[in-house]
mmCIF file with all atom_site columns, C-alpha atoms in Angstrom:
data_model
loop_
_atom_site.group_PDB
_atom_site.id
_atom_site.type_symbol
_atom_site.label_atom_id
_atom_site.label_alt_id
_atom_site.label_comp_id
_atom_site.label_asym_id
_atom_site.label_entity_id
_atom_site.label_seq_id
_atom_site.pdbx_PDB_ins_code
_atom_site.Cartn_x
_atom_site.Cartn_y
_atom_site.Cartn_z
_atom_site.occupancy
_atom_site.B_iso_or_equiv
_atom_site.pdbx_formal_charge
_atom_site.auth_seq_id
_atom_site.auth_comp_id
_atom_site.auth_asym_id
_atom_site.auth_atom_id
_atom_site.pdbx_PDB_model_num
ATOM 1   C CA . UNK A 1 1   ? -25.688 -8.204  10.300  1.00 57.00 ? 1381 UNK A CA 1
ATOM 2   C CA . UNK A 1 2   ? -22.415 -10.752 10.350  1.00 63.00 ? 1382 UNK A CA 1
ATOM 3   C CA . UNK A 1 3   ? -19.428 -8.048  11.092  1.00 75.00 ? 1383 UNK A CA 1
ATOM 4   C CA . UNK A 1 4   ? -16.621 -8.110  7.742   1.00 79.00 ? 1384 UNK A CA 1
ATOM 5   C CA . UNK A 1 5   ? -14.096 -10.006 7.866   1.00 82.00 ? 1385 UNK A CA 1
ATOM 6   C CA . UNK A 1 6   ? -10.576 -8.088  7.735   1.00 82.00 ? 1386 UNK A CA 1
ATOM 7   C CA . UNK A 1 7   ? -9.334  -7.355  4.622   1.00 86.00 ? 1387 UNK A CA 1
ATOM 8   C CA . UNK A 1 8   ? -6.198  -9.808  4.150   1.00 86.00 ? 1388 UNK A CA 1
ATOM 9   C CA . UNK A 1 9   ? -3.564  -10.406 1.574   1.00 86.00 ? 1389 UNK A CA 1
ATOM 10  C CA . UNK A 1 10  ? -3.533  -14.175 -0.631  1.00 89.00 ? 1390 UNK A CA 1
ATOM 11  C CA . UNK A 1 11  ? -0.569  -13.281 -2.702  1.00 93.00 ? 1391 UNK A CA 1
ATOM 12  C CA . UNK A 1 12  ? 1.316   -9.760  -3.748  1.00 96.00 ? 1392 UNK A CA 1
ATOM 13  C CA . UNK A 1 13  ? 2.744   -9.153  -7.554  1.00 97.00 ? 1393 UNK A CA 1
ATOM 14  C CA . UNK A 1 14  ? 5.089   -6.015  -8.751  1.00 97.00 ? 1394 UNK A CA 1
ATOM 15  C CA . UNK A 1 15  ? 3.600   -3.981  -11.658 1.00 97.00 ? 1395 UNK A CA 1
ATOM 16  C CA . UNK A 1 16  ? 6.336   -2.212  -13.715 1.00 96.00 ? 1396 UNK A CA 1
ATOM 17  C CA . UNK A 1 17  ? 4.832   0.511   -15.678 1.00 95.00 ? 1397 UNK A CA 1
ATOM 18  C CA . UNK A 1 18  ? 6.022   -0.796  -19.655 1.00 93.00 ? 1398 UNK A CA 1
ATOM 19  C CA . UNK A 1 19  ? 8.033   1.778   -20.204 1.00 91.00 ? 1399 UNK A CA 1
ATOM 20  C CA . UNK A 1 20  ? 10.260  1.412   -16.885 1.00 91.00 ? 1400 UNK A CA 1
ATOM 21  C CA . UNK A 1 21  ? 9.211   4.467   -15.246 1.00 92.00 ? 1401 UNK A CA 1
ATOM 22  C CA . UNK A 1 22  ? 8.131   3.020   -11.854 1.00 95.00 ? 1402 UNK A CA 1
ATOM 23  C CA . UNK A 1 23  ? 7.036   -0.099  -10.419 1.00 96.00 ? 1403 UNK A CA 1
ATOM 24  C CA . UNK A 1 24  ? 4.934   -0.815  -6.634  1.00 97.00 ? 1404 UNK A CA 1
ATOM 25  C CA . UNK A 1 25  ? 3.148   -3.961  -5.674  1.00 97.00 ? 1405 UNK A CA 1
ATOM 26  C CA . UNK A 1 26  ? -0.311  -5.202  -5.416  1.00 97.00 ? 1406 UNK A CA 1
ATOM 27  C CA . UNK A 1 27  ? -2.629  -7.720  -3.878  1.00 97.00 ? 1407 UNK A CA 1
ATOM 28  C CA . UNK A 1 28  ? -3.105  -10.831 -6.493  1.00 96.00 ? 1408 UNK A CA 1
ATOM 29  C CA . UNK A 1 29  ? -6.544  -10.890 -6.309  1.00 95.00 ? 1409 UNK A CA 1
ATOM 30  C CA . UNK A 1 30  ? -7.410  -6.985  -6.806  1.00 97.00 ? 1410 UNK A CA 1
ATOM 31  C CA . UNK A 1 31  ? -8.669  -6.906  -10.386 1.00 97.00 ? 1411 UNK A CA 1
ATOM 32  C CA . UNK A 1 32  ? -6.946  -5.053  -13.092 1.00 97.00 ? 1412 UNK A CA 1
ATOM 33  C CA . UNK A 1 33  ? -7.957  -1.923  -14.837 1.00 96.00 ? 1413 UNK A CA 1
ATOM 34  C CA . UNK A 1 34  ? -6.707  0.144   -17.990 1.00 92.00 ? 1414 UNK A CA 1
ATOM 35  C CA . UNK A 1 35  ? -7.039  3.626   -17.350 1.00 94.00 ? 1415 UNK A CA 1
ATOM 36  C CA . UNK A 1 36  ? -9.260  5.269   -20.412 1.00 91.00 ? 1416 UNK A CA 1
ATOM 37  C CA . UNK A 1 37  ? -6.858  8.597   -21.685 1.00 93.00 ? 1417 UNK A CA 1
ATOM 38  C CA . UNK A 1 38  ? -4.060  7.773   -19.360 1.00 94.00 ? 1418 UNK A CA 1
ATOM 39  C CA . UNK A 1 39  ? -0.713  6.107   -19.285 1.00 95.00 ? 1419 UNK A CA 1
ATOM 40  C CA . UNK A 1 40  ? -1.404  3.708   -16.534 1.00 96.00 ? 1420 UNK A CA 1
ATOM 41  C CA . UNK A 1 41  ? -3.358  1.162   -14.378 1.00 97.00 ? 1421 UNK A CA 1
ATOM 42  C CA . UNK A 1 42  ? -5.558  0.813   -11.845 1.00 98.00 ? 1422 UNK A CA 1
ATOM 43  C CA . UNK A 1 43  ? -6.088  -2.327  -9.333  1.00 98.00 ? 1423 UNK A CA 1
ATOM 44  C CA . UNK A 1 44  ? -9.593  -2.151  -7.375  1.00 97.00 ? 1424 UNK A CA 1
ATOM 45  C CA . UNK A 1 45  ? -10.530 -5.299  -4.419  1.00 97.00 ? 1425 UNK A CA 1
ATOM 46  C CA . UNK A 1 46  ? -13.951 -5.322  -5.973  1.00 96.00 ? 1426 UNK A CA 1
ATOM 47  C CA . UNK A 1 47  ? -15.106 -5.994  -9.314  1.00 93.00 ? 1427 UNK A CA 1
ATOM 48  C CA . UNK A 1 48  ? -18.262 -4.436  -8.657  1.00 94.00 ? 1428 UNK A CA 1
ATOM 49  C CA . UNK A 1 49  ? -17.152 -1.055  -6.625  1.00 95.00 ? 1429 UNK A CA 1
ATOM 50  C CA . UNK A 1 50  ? -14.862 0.249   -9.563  1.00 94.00 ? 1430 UNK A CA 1
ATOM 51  C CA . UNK A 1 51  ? -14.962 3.661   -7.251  1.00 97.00 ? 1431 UNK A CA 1
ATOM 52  C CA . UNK A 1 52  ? -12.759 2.002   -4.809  1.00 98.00 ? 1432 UNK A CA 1
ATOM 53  C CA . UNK A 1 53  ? -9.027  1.136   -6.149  1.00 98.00 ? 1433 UNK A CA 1
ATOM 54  C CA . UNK A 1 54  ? -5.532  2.135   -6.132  1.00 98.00 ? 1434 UNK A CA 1
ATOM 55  C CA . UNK A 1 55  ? -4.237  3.936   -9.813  1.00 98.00 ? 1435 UNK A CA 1
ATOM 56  C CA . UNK A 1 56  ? -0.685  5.098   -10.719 1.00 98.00 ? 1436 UNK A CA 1
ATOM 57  C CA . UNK A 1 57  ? -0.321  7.099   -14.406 1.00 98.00 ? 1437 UNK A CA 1
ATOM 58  C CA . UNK A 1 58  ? 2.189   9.445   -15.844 1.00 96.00 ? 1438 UNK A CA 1
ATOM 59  C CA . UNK A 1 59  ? 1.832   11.566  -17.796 1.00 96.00 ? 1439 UNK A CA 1
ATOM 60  C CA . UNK A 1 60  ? 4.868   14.148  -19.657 1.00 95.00 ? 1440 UNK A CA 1
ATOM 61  C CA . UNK A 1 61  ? 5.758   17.544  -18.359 1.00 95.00 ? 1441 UNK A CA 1
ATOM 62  C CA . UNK A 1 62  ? 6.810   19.771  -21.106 1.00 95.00 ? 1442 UNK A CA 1
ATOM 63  C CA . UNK A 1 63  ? 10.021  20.870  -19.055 1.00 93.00 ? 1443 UNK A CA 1
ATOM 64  C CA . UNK A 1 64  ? 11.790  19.532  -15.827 1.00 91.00 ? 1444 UNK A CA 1
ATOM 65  C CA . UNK A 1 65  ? 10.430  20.105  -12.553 1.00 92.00 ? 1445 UNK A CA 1
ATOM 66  C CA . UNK A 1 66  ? 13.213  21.278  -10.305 1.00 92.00 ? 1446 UNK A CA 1
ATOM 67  C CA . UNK A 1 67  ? 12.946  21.801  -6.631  1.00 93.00 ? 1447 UNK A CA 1
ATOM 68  C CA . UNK A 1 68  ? 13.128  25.788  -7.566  1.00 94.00 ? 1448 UNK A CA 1
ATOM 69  C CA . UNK A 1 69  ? 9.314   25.167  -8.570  1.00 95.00 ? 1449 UNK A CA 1
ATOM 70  C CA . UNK A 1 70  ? 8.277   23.769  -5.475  1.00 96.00 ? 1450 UNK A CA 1
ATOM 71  C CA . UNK A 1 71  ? 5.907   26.953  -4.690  1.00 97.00 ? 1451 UNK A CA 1
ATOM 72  C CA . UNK A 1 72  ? 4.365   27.212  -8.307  1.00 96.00 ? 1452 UNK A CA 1
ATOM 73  C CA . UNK A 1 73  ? 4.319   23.447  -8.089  1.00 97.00 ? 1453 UNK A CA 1
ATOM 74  C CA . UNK A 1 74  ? 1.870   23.562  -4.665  1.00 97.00 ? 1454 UNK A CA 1
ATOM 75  C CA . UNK A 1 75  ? -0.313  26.481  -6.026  1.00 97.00 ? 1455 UNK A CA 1
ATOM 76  C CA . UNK A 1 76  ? -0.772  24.052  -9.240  1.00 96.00 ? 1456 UNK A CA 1
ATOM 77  C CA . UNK A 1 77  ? -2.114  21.303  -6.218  1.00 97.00 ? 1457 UNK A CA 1
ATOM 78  C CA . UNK A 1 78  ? -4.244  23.544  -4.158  1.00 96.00 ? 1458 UNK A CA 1
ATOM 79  C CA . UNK A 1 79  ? -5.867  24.712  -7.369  1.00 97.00 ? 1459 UNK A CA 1
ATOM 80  C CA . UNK A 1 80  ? -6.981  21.218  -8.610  1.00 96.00 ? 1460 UNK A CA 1
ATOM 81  C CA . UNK A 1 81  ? -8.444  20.157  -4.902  1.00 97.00 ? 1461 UNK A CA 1
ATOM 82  C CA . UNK A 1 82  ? -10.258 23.697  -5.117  1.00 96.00 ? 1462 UNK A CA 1
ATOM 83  C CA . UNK A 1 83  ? -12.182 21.594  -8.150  1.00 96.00 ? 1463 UNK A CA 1
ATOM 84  C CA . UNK A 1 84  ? -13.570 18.604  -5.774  1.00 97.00 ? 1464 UNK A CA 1
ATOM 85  C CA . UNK A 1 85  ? -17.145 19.561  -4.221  1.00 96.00 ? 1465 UNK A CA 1
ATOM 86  C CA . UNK A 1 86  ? -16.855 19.904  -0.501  1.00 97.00 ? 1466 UNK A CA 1
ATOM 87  C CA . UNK A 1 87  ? -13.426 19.446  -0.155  1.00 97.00 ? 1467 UNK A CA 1
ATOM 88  C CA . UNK A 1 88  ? -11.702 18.620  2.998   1.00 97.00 ? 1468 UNK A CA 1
ATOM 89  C CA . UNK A 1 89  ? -7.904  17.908  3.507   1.00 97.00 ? 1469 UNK A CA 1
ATOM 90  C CA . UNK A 1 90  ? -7.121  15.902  6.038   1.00 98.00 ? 1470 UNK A CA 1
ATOM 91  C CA . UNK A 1 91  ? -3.085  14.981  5.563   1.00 97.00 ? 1471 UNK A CA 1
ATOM 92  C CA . UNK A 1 92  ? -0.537  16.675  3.317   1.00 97.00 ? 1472 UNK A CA 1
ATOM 93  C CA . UNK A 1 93  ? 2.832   16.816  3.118   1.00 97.00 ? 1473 UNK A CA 1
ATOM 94  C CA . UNK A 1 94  ? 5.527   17.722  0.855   1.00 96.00 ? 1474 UNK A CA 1
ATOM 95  C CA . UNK A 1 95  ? 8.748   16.117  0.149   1.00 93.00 ? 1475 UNK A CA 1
ATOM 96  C CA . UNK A 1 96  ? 11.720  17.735  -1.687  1.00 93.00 ? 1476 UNK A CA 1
ATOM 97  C CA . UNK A 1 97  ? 14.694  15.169  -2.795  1.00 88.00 ? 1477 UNK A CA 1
ATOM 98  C CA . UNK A 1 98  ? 16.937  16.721  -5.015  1.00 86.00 ? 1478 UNK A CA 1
ATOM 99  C CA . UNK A 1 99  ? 14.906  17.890  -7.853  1.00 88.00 ? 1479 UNK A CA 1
ATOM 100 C CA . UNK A 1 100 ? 12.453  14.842  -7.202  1.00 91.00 ? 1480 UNK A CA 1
ATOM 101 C CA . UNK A 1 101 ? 9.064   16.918  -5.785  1.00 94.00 ? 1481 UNK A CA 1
ATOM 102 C CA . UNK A 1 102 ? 6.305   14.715  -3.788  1.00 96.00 ? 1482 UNK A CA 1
ATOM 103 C CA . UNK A 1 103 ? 3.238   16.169  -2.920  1.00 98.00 ? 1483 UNK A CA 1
ATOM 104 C CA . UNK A 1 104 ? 0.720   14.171  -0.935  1.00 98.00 ? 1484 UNK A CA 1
ATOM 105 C CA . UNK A 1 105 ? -3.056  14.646  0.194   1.00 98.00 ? 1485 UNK A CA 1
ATOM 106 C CA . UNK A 1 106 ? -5.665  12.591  1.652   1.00 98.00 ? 1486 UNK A CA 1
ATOM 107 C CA . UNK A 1 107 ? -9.236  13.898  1.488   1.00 98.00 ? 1487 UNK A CA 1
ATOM 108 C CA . UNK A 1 108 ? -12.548 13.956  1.475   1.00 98.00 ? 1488 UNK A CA 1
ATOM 109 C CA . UNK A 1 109 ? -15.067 15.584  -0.990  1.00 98.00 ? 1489 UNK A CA 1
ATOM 110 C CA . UNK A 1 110 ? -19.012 15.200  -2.129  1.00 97.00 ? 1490 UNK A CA 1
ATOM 111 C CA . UNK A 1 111 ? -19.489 12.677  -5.915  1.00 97.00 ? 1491 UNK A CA 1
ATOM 112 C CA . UNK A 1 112 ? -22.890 12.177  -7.055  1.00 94.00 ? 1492 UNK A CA 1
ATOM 113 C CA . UNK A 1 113 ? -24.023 12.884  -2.966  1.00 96.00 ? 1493 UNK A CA 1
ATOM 114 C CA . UNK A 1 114 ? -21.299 10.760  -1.879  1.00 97.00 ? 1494 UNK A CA 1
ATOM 115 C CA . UNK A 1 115 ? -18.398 11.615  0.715   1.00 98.00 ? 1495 UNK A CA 1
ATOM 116 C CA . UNK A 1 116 ? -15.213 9.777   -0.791  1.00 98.00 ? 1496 UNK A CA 1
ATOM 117 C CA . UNK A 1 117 ? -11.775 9.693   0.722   1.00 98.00 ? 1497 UNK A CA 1
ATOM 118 C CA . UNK A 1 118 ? -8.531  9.746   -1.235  1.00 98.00 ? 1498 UNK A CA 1
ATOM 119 C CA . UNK A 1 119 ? -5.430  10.119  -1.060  1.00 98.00 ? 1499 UNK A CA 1
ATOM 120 C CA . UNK A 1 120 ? -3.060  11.216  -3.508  1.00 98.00 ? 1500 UNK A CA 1
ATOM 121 C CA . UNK A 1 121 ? 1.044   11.358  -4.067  1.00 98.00 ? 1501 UNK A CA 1
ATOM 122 C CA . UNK A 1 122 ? 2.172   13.650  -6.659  1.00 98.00 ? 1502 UNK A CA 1
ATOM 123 C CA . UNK A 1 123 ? 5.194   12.869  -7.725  1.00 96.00 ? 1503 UNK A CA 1
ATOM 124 C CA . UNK A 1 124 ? 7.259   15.404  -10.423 1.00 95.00 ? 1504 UNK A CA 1
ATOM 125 C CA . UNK A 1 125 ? 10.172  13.213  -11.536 1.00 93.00 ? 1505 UNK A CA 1
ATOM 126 C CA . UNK A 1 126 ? 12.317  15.219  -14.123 1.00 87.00 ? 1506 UNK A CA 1
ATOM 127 C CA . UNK A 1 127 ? 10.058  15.784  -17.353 1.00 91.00 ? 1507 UNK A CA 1
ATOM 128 C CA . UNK A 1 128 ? 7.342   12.721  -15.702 1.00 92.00 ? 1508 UNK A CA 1
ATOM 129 C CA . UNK A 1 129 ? 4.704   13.568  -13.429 1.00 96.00 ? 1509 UNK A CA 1
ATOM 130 C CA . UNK A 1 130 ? 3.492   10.318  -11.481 1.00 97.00 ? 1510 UNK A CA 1
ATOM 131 C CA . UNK A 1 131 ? 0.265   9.938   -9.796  1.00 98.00 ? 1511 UNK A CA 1
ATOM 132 C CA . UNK A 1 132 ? -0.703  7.592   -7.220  1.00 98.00 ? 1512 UNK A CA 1
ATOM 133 C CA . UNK A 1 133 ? -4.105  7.719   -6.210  1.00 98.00 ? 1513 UNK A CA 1
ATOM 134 C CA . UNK A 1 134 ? -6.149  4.931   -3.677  1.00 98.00 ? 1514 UNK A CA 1
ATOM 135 C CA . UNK A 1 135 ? -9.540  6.444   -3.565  1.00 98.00 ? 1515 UNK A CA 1
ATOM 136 C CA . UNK A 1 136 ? -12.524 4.441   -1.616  1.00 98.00 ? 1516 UNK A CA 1
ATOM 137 C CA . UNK A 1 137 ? -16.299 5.012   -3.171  1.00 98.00 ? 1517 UNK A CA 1
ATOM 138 C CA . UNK A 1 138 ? -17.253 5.707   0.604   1.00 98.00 ? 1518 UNK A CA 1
ATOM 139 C CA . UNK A 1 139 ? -15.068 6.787   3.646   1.00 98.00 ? 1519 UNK A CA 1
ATOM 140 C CA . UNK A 1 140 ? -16.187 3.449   4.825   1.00 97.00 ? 1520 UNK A CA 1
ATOM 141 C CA . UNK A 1 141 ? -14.185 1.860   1.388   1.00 97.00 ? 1521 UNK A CA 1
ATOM 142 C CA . UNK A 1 142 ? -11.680 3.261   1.901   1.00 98.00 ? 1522 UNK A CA 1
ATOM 143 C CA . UNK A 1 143 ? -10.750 2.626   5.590   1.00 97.00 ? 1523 UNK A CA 1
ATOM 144 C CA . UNK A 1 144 ? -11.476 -1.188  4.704   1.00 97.00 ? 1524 UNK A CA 1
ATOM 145 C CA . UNK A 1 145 ? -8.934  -1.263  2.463   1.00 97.00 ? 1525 UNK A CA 1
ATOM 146 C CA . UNK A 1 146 ? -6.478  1.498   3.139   1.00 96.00 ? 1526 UNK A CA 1
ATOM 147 C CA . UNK A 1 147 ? -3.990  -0.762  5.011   1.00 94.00 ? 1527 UNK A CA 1
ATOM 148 C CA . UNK A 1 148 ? -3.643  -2.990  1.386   1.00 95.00 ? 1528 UNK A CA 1
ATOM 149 C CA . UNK A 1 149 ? -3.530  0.270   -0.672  1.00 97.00 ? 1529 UNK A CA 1
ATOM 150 C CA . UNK A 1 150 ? -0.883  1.566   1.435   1.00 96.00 ? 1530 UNK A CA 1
ATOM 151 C CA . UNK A 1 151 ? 1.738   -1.149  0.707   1.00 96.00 ? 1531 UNK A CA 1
ATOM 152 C CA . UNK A 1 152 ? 1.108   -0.538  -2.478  1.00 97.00 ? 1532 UNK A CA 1
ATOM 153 C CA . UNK A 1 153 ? 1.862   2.999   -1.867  1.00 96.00 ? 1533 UNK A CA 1
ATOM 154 C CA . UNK A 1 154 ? 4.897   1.931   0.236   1.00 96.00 ? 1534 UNK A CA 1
ATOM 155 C CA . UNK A 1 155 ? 6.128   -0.639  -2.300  1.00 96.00 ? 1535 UNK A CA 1
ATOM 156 C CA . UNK A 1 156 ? 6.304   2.494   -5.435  1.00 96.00 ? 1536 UNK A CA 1
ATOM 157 C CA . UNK A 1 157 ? 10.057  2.676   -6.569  1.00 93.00 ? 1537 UNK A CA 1
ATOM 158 C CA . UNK A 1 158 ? 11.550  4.793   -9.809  1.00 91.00 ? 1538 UNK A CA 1
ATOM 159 C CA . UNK A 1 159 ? 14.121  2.649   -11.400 1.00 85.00 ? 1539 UNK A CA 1
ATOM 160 C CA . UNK A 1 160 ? 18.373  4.538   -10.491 1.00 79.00 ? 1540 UNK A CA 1
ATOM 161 C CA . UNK A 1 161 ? 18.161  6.301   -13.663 1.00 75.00 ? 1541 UNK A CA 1
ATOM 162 C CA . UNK A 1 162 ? 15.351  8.195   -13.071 1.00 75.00 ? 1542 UNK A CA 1
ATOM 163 C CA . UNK A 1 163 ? 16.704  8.677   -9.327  1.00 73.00 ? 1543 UNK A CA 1
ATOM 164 C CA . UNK A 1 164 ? 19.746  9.824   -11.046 1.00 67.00 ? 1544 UNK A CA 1
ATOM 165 C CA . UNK A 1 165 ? 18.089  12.023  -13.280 1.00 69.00 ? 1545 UNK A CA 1
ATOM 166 C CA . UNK A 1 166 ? 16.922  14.368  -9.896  1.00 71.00 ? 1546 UNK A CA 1
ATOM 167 C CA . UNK A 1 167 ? 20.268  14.300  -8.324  1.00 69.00 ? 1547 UNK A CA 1
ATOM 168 C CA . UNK A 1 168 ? 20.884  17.964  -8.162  1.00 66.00 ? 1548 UNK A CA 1
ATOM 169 C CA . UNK A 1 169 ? 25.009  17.455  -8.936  1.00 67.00 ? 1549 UNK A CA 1
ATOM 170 C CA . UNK A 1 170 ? 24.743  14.384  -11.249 1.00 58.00 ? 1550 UNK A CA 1
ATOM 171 C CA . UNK A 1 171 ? 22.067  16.215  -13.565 1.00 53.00 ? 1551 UNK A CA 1
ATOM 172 C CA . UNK A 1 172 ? 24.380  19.724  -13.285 1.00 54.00 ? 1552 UNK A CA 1
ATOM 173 C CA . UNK A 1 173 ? 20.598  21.221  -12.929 1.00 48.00 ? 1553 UNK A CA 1
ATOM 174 C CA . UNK A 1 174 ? 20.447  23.489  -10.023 1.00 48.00 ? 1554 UNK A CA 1
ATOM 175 C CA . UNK A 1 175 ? 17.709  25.874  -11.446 1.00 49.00 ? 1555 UNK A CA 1
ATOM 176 C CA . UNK A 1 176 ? 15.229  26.233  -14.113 1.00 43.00 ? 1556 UNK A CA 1
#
């Protein structure tokens, strides 16, 4: 069996979500998906494996998240990874900016007798939660083509006046 060639970039292009919420970049040749219910896209390297791709959605929050929420925030995370079969956290971290909250996981859990790996940034930006997700249909997937997904990841921006809306003194919101 001829060993796989390295996944490699031929071109990057920004994606800025219509509504100006957030933008990131992408591989050109990662195929475009709309996401069915959500506010977002995804991007997945193969046509065929539509298991293995990097997503970012938003969806609205009925009130502001403020750093005040970061422990109601975290049980609200724990709670929907309790819902994967066989899951298994590998990396997490937590990142408080203001009243901008970032949660992030990578795991691994059981799909139709499958281990996938994911991982995940939560991000609660004023009254927008944003979800980055780069999920490969096997653990195999996913290391392939974690090293693309993660510029993507590195690349995600908010535009200032959402940055500005989380600035604890500029927003005069220190609690709920």
């Amino acid at each position: 069996m001829a060993e796989r060639r390295p996944a490699r970039f031929t071109g990057v292009r920004t994606y800025t979500d219509p509504f100006g919420r957030f933008y990131f970049r992408y591989p050109t040749d990662w195929t475009e998906y709309e996401l069915e219910g959500r506010e977002g896209v995804m991007y997945a390297p193969e046509a065929d494996d539509k298991l293995t791709g990097f997503s970012a959605w938003v969806a609205p929050m009925e009130h502001p998240a403020v750093a005040e929420d970061l422990e109601d925030l975290r049980e609200g995370v724990d709670e929907g990874l309790a819902q994967f079969a066989e899951c298994s956290i590998e990396d997490q971290s937590e990142v408080v900016l203001g009243n901008l909250i970032k949660f992030e996981r990578t795991f691994t859990f059981q799909d139709d007798n499958v281990t996938r790996k994911r991982k995940t940034a939560l991000i609660y930006v004023d009254r927008w939660l944003i979800v980055l997700t780069f999920q490969g249909s096997t653990v195999e997937a996913y290391e392939y083509w974690l090293a693309m997904a993660n510029y993507s990841f590195d690349t995600f921006n908010i535009p200032e006046a959402l940055w500005f809306s989380v600035d604890r003194e500029l927003a005069g919101r220190v609690g709920s």
